[in-house]
Coordinates of C-alpha atoms (C1' of nucleotides) in Angstrom, one line a residue:
Chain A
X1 CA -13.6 105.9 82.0
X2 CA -10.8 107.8 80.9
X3 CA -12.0 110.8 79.0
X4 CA -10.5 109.3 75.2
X5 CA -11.0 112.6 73.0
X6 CA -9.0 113.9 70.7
X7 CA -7.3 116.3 73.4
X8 CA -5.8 112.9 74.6
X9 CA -3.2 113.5 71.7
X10 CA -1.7 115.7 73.2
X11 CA 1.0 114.2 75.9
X12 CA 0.4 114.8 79.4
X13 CA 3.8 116.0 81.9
X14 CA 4.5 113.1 84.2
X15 CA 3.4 109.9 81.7
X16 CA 5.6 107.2 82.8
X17 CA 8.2 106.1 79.7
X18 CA 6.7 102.7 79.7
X19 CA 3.6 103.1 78.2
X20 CA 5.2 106.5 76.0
X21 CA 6.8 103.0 74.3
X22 CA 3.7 101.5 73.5
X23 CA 2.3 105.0 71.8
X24 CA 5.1 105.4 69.5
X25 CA 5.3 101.1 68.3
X26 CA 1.8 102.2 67.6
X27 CA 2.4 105.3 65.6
X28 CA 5.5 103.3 63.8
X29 CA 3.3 100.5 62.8
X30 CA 0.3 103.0 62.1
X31 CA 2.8 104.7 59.7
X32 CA 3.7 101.8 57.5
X33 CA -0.2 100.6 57.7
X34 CA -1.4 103.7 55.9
X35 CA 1.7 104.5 53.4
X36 CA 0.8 101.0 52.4
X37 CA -2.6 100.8 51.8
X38 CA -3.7 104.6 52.5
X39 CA -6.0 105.5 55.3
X40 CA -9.3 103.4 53.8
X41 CA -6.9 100.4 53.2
X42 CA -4.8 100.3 56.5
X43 CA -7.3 98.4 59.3
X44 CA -7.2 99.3 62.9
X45 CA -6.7 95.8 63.8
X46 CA -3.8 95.3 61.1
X47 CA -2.0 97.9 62.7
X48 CA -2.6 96.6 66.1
X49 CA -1.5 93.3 65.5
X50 CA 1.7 94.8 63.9
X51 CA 2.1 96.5 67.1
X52 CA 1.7 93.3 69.3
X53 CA -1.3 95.5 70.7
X54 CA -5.3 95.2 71.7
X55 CA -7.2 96.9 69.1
X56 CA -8.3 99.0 71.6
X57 CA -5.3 100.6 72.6
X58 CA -5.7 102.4 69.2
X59 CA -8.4 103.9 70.5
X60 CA -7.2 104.7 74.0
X61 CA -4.5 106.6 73.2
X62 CA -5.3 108.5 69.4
X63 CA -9.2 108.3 69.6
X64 CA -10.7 108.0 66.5
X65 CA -8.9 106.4 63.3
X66 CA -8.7 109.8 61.7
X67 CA -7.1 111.2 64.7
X68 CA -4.6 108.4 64.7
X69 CA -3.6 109.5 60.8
X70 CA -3.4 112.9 62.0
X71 CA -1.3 112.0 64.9
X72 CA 1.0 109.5 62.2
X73 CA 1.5 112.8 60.0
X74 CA 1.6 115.3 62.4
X75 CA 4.7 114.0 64.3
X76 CA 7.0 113.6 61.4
X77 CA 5.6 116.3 59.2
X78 CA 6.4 118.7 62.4
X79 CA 10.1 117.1 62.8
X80 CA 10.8 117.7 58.9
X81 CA 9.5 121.1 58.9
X82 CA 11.5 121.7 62.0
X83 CA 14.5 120.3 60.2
X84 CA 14.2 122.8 56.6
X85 CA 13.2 125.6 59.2
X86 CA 17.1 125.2 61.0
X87 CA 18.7 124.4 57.3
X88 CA 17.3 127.8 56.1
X89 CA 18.4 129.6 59.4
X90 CA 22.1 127.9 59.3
X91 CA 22.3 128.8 55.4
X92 CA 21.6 132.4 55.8
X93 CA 23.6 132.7 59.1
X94 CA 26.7 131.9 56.7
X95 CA 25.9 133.2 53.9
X96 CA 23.7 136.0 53.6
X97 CA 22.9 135.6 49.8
X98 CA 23.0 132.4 49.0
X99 CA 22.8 130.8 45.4
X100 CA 19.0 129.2 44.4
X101 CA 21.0 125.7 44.6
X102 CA 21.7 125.9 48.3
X103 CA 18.2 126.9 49.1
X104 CA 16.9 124.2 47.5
X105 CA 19.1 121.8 49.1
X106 CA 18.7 123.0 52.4
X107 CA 14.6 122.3 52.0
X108 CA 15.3 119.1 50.1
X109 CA 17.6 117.3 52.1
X110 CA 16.1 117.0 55.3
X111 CA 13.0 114.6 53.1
X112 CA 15.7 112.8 51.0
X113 CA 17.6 111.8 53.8
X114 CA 14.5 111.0 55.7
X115 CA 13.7 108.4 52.7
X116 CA 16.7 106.8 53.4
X117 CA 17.0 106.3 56.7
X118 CA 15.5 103.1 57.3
X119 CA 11.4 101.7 56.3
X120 CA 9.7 104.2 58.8
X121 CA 11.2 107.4 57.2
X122 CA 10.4 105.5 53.3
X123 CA 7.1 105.3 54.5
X124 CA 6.4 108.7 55.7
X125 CA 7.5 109.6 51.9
X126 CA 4.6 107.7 50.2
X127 CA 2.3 108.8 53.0
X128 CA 2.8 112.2 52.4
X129 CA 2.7 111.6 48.6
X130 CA -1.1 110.2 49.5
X131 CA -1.8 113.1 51.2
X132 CA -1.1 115.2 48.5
X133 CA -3.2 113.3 46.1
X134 CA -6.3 113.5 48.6
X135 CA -9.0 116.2 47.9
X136 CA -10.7 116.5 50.9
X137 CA -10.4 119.1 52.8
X138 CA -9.0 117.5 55.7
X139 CA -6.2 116.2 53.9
X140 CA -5.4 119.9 52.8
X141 CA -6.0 121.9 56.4
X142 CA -3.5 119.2 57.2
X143 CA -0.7 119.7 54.6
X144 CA -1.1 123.4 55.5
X145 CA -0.8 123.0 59.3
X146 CA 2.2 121.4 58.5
X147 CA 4.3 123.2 56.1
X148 CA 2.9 126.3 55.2
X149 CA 5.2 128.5 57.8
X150 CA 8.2 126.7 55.8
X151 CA 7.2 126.9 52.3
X152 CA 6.7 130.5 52.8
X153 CA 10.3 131.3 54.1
X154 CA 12.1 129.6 51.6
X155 CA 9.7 131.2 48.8
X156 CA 11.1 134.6 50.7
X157 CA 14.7 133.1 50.6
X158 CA 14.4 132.3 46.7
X159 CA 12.9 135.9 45.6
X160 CA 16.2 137.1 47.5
X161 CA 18.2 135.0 45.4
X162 CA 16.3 135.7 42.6
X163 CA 15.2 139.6 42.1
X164 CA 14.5 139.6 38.4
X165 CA 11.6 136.8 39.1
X166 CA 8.3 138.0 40.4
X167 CA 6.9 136.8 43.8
X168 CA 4.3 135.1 42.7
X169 CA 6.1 133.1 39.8
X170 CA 8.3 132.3 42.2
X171 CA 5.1 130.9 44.5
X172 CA 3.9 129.1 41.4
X173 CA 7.4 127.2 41.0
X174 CA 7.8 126.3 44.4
X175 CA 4.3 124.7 44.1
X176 CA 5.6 122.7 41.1
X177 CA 8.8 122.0 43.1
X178 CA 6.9 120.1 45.9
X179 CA 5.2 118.1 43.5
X180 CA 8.2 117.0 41.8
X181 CA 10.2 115.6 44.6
X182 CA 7.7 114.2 46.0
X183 CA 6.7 112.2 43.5
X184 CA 10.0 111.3 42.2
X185 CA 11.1 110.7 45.9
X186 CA 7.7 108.2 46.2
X187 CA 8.8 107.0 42.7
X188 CA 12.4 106.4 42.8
X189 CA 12.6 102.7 42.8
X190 CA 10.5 102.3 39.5
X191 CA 12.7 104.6 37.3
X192 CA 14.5 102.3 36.2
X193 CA 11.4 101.4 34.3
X194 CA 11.1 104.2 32.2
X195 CA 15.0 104.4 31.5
X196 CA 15.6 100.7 30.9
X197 CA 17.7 100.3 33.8
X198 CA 20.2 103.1 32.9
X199 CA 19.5 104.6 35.7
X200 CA 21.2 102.4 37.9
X201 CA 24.6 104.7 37.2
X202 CA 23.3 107.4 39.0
X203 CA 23.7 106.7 43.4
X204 CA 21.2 107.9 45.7
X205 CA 23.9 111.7 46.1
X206 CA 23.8 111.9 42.7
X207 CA 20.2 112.2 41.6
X208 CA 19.7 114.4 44.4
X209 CA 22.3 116.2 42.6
X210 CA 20.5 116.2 39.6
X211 CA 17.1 117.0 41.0
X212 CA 18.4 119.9 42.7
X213 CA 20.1 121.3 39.0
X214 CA 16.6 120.4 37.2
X215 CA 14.9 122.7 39.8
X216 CA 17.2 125.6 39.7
X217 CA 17.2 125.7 36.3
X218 CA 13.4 126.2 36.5
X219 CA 13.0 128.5 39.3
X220 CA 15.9 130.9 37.6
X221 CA 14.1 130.2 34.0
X222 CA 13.5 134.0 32.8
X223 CA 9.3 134.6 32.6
Chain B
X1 CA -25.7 81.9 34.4
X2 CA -23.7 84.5 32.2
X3 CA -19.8 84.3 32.8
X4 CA -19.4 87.3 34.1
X5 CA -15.8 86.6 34.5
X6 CA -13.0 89.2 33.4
X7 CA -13.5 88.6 30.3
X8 CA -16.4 89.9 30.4
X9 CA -14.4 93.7 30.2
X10 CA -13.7 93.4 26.6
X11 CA -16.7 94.7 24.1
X12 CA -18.8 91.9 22.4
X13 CA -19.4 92.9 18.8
X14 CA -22.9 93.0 18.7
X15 CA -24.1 94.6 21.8
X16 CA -27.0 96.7 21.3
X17 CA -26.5 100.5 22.5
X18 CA -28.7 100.9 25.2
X19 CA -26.3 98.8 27.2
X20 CA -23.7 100.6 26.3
X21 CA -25.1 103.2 27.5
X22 CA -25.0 102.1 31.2
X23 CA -22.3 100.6 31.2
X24 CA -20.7 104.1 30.2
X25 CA -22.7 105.1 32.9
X26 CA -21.1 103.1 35.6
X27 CA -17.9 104.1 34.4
X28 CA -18.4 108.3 34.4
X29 CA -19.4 107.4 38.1
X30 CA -16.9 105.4 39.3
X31 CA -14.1 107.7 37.9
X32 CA -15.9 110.7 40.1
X33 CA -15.8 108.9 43.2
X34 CA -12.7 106.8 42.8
X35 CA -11.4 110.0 42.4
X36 CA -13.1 111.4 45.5
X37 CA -12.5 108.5 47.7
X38 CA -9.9 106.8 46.4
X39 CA -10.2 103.2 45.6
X40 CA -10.8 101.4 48.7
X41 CA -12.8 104.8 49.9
X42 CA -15.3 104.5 47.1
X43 CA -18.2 102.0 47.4
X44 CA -19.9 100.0 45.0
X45 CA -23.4 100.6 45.8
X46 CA -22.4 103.9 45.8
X47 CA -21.0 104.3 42.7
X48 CA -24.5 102.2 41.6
X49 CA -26.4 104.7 43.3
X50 CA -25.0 107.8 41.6
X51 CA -25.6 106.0 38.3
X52 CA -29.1 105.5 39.8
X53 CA -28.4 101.3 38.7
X54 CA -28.4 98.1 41.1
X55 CA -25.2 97.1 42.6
X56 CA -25.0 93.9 40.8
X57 CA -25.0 95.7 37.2
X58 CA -21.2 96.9 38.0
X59 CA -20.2 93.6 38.7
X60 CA -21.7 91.9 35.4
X61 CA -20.3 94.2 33.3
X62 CA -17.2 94.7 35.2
X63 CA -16.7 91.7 37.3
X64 CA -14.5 92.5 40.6
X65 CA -14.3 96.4 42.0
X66 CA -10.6 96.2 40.9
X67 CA -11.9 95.4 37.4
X68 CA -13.9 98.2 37.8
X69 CA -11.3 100.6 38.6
X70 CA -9.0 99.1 35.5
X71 CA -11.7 99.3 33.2
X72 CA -12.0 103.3 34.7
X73 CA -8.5 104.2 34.4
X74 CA -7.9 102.7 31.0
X75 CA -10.6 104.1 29.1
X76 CA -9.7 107.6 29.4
X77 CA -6.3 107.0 29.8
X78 CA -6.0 105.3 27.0
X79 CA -7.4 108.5 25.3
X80 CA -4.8 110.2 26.9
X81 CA -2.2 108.4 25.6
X82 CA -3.6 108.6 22.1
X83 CA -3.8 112.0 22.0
X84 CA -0.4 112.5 23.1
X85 CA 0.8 110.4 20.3
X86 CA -1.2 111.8 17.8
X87 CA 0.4 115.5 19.6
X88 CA 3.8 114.4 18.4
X89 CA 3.4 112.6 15.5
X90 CA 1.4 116.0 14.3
X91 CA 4.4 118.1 15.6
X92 CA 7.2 115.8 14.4
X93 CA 5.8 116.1 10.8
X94 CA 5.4 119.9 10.9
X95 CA 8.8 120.8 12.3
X96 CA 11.7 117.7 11.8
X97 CA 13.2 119.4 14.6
X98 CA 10.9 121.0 17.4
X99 CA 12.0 122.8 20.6
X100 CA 12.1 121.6 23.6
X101 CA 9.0 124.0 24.5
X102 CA 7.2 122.2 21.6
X103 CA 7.8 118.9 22.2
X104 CA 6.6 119.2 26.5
X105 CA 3.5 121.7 25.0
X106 CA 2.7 118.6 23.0
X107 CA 2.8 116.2 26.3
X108 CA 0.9 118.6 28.6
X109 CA -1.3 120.0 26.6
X110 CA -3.7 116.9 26.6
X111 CA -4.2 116.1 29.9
X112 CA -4.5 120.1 30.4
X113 CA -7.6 120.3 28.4
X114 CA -8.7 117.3 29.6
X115 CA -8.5 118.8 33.2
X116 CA -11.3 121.4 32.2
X117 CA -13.3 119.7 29.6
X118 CA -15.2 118.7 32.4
X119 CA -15.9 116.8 36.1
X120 CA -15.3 114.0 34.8
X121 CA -11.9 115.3 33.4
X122 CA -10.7 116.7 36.5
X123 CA -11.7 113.3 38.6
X124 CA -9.3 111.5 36.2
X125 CA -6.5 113.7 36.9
X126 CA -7.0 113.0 40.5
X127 CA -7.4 109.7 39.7
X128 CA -3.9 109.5 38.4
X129 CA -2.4 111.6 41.3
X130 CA -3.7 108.7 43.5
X131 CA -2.2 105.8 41.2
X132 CA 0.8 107.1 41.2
X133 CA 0.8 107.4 44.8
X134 CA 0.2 103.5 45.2
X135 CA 2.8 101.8 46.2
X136 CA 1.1 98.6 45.3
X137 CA 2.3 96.2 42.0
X138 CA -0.6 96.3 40.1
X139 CA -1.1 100.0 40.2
X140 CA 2.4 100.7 39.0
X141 CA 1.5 98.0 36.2
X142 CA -1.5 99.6 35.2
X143 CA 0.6 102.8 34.4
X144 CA 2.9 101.4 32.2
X145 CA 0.6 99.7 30.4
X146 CA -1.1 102.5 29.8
X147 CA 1.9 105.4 29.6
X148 CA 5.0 103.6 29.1
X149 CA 5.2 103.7 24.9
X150 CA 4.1 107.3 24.5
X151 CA 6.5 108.6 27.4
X152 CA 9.2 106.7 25.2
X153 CA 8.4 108.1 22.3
X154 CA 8.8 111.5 23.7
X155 CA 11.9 110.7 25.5
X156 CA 13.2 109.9 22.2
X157 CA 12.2 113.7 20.8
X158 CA 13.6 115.4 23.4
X159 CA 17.2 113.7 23.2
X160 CA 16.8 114.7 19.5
X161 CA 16.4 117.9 20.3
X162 CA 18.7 118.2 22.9
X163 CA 21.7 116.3 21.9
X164 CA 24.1 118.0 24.8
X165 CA 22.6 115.8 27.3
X166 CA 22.8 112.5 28.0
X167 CA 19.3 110.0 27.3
X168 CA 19.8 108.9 31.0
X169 CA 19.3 112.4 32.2
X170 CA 16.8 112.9 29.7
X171 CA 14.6 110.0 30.6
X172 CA 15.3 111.0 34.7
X173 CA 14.1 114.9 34.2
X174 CA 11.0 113.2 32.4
X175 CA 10.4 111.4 35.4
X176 CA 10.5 114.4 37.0
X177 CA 8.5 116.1 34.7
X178 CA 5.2 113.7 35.1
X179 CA 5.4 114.2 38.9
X180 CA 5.2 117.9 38.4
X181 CA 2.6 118.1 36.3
X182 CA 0.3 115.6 37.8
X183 CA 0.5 117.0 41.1
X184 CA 0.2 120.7 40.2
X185 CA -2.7 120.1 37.8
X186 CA -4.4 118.2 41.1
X187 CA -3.3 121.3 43.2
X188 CA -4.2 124.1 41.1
X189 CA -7.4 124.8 42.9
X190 CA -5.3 125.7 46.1
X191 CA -2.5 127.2 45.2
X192 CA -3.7 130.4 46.4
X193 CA -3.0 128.8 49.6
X194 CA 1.0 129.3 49.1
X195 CA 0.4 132.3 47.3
X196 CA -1.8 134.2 49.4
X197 CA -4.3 134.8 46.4
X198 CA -1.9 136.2 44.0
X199 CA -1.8 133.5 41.7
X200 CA -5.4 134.8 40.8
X201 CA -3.5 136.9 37.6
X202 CA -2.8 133.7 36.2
X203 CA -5.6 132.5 33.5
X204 CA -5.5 129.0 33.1
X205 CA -3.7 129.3 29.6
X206 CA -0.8 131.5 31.3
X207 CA -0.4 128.5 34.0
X208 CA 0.7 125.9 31.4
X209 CA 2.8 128.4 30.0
X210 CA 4.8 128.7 33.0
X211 CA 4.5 124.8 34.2
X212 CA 6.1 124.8 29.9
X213 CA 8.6 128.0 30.6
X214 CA 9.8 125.8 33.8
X215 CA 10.1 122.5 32.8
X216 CA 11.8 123.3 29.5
X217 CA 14.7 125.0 31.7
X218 CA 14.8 121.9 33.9
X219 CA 15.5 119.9 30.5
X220 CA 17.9 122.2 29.5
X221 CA 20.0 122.4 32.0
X222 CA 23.9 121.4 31.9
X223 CA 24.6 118.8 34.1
Chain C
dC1 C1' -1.1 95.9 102.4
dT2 C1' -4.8 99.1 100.5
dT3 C1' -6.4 102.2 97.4
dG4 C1' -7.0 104.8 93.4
dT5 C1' -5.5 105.9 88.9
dT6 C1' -3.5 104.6 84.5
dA7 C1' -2.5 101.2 81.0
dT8 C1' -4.1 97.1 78.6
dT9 C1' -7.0 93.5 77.2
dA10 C1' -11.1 90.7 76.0
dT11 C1' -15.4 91.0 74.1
dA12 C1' -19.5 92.6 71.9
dC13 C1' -22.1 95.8 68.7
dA14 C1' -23.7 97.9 64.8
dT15 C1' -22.9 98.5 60.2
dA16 C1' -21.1 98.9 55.6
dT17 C1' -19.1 96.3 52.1
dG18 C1' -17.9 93.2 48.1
dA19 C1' -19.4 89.1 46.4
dT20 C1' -23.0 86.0 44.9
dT21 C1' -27.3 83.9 43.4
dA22 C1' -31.8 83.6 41.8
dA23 C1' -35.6 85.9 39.9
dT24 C1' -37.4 89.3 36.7
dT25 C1' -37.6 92.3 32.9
dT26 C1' -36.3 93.6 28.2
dA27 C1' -35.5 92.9 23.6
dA28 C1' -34.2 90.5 19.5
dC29 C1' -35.7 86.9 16.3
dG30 C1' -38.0 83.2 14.0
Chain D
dC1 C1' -47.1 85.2 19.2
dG2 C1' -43.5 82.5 21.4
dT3 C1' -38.9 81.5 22.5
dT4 C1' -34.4 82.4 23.8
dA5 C1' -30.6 85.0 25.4
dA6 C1' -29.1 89.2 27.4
dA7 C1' -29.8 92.9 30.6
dT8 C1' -31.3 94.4 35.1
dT9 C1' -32.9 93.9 39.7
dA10 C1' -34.0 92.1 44.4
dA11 C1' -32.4 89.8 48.1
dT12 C1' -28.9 87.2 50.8
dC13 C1' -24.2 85.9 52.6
dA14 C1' -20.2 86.1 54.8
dT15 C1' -17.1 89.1 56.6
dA16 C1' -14.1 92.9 57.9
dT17 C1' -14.3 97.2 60.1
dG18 C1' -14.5 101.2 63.4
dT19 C1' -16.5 102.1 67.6
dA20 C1' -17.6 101.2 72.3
dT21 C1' -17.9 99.1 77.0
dA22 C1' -16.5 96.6 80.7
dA23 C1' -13.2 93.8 82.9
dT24 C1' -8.4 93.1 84.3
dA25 C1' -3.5 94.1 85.1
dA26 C1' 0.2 97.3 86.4
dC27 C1' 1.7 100.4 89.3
dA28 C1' 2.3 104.5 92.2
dA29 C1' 1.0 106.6 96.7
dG30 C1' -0.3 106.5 101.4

DNA sequence: CTTGTTATTATACATATGATTAATTTAACG
DNA sequence: CGTTAAATTAATCATATGTATAATAACAAG
């Protein structure tokens, strides 16, 4: 029996690329599954059979369900951090002081790109936005594992930018940052509701655009 | 056989109150663990059990689990929305032309007090964080039902007062502005966690003053 | 080819859940 | 009191689910 625990997440050397196949179909699948219906909602078997995969394969390779969710957040959570982490460093490297609209950009753009390109990255959106509406602790030891390290350089990078605001305001608006593009990111195809379809003049650049003005304007907003 | 069918939702005239009183019951614990455990997380003979009723009371007076959760998230957001309008109508009248500070104040302040009247306050806010992470048609139904005339309304106000910019823009930064709010009110508990504790100055009073100070620059800012 | 390890499947288990029905209690009313 | 309808409960059903185990297939090494 192999020894199934939740150290099997972690990918041993010489795995064969076959079977490193199988484990990602899984994780794709596993990742539409819960942005879809949440962790409760999304079935093991549903996501198997979207996989073309024995139920027990779930198992086999992530363990428990849980660990599966973890593994589903964990991999693109770490790839998105990674992604703001090498923005911030590249912004800095060219210009020392840079204005709060680049900052924002460079931790923005990495997630609204990641929307668009293609169901997997939309999903990873919404699942994230679940994550973020989910009190238990878990959920939170989670988000923090994830992004922390990030959040707290660019919360650095902004009280550069900005001298005349305090740290912790500047904490606080970062905090109301997240939620706002997350949200709107999750919520994007359903503005048109509120704005009676007059938002359809604004492309997918351009309300970045516009999200990244609302949220300087905040962050330089004098206390 | 009593039709419990859907129908069954809307108040008969002459129910004695006793009943009511259960059936208010039901509802206080349902919004506390849909809250907790989202909707498919929550159970019904849990939800029976913390109202210390049998199982098949929720579905006589509420039919399906689904009806359940409707009849949850209308109630008290249908208080919400009341409130909000009463807010503005109060405001409007006092002051033909508010400020922008007024106008959002007026918006957020009811859901802020609802958010510490109580447990029961706080599970709703939850509650909302999770709807609006739902992907699924109904959810995003139940929403408008429920917000889409008062978020109009102050749509409306704060072109008035900001004539500069566009109604497009205006009804976008709104957008905005609900995914802020509703995430950073479910969040405030850990927001130490970005801050490493110094949030702590802030009273509760002085954090919807800044979520107000920030949001109002958002709105005011030139495209 | 044989062997041993890893990958994959088929199958079964125990249980929790939402729905449902019938029986029982409560209370209003004549 | 006696009757009738509403409120409440007890008990059952069918099923979907996460977990677990054993059997099989694929495959690399000797």
């Amino acid at each position: 029996m192999a020894t199934a625990s939740k150290l099997s997440q972690s990918r041993k050397p010489g795995r064969p690329s076959k079977s490193e196949d199988l484990r990602d179909v899984i994780l794709d699948q596993a990742e539409l599954a819960f942005a879809e219906f949440g962790f409760e909602g999304a079935s093991l078997r549903d996501i198997a059979g979207r996989a073309n995969v024995n139920q027990a394969l779930t198992r086999y390779y992530f363990g428990s369900k849980a660990d599966l969710f973890d593994a589903c957040f964990l991999r693109r959570g770490g790839f998105l951090a990674g992604h703001r982490h090498v923005n911030l460093d590249r912004l800095l490297e060219k210009t020392p002081h840079p204005e709060v609209e680049d900052i924002l950009l460079a931790y923005l753009k990495p997630q609204w790109d990641m929307k668009y390109s293609g169901p997997n990255g939309a999903a990873f959106v919404a699942l994230q936005a679940r994550l973020h509406a989910e009190p238990e602790e878990h959920a939170l030891r989670l988000r923090r594992e994830v992004y922390d390290a990030s959040v707290k350089r660019y919360i650095s990078a902004l009280c550069d930018a900005l001298p005349q605001i305090p740290r912790d305001l500047i904490s606080t608006r970062m905090a109301f940052l997240v939620g706002t593009y997350l949200f709107m990111l999750n919520d994007l195809g359903r503005l048109d509701d509120l704005t009676d379809g007059h938002l359809n003049g604004f492309g997918k650049e351009d309300m970045l655009h516009q999200l990244v003005t609302f949220l300087s304007a905040g962050m330089r907003a004098a206390p």
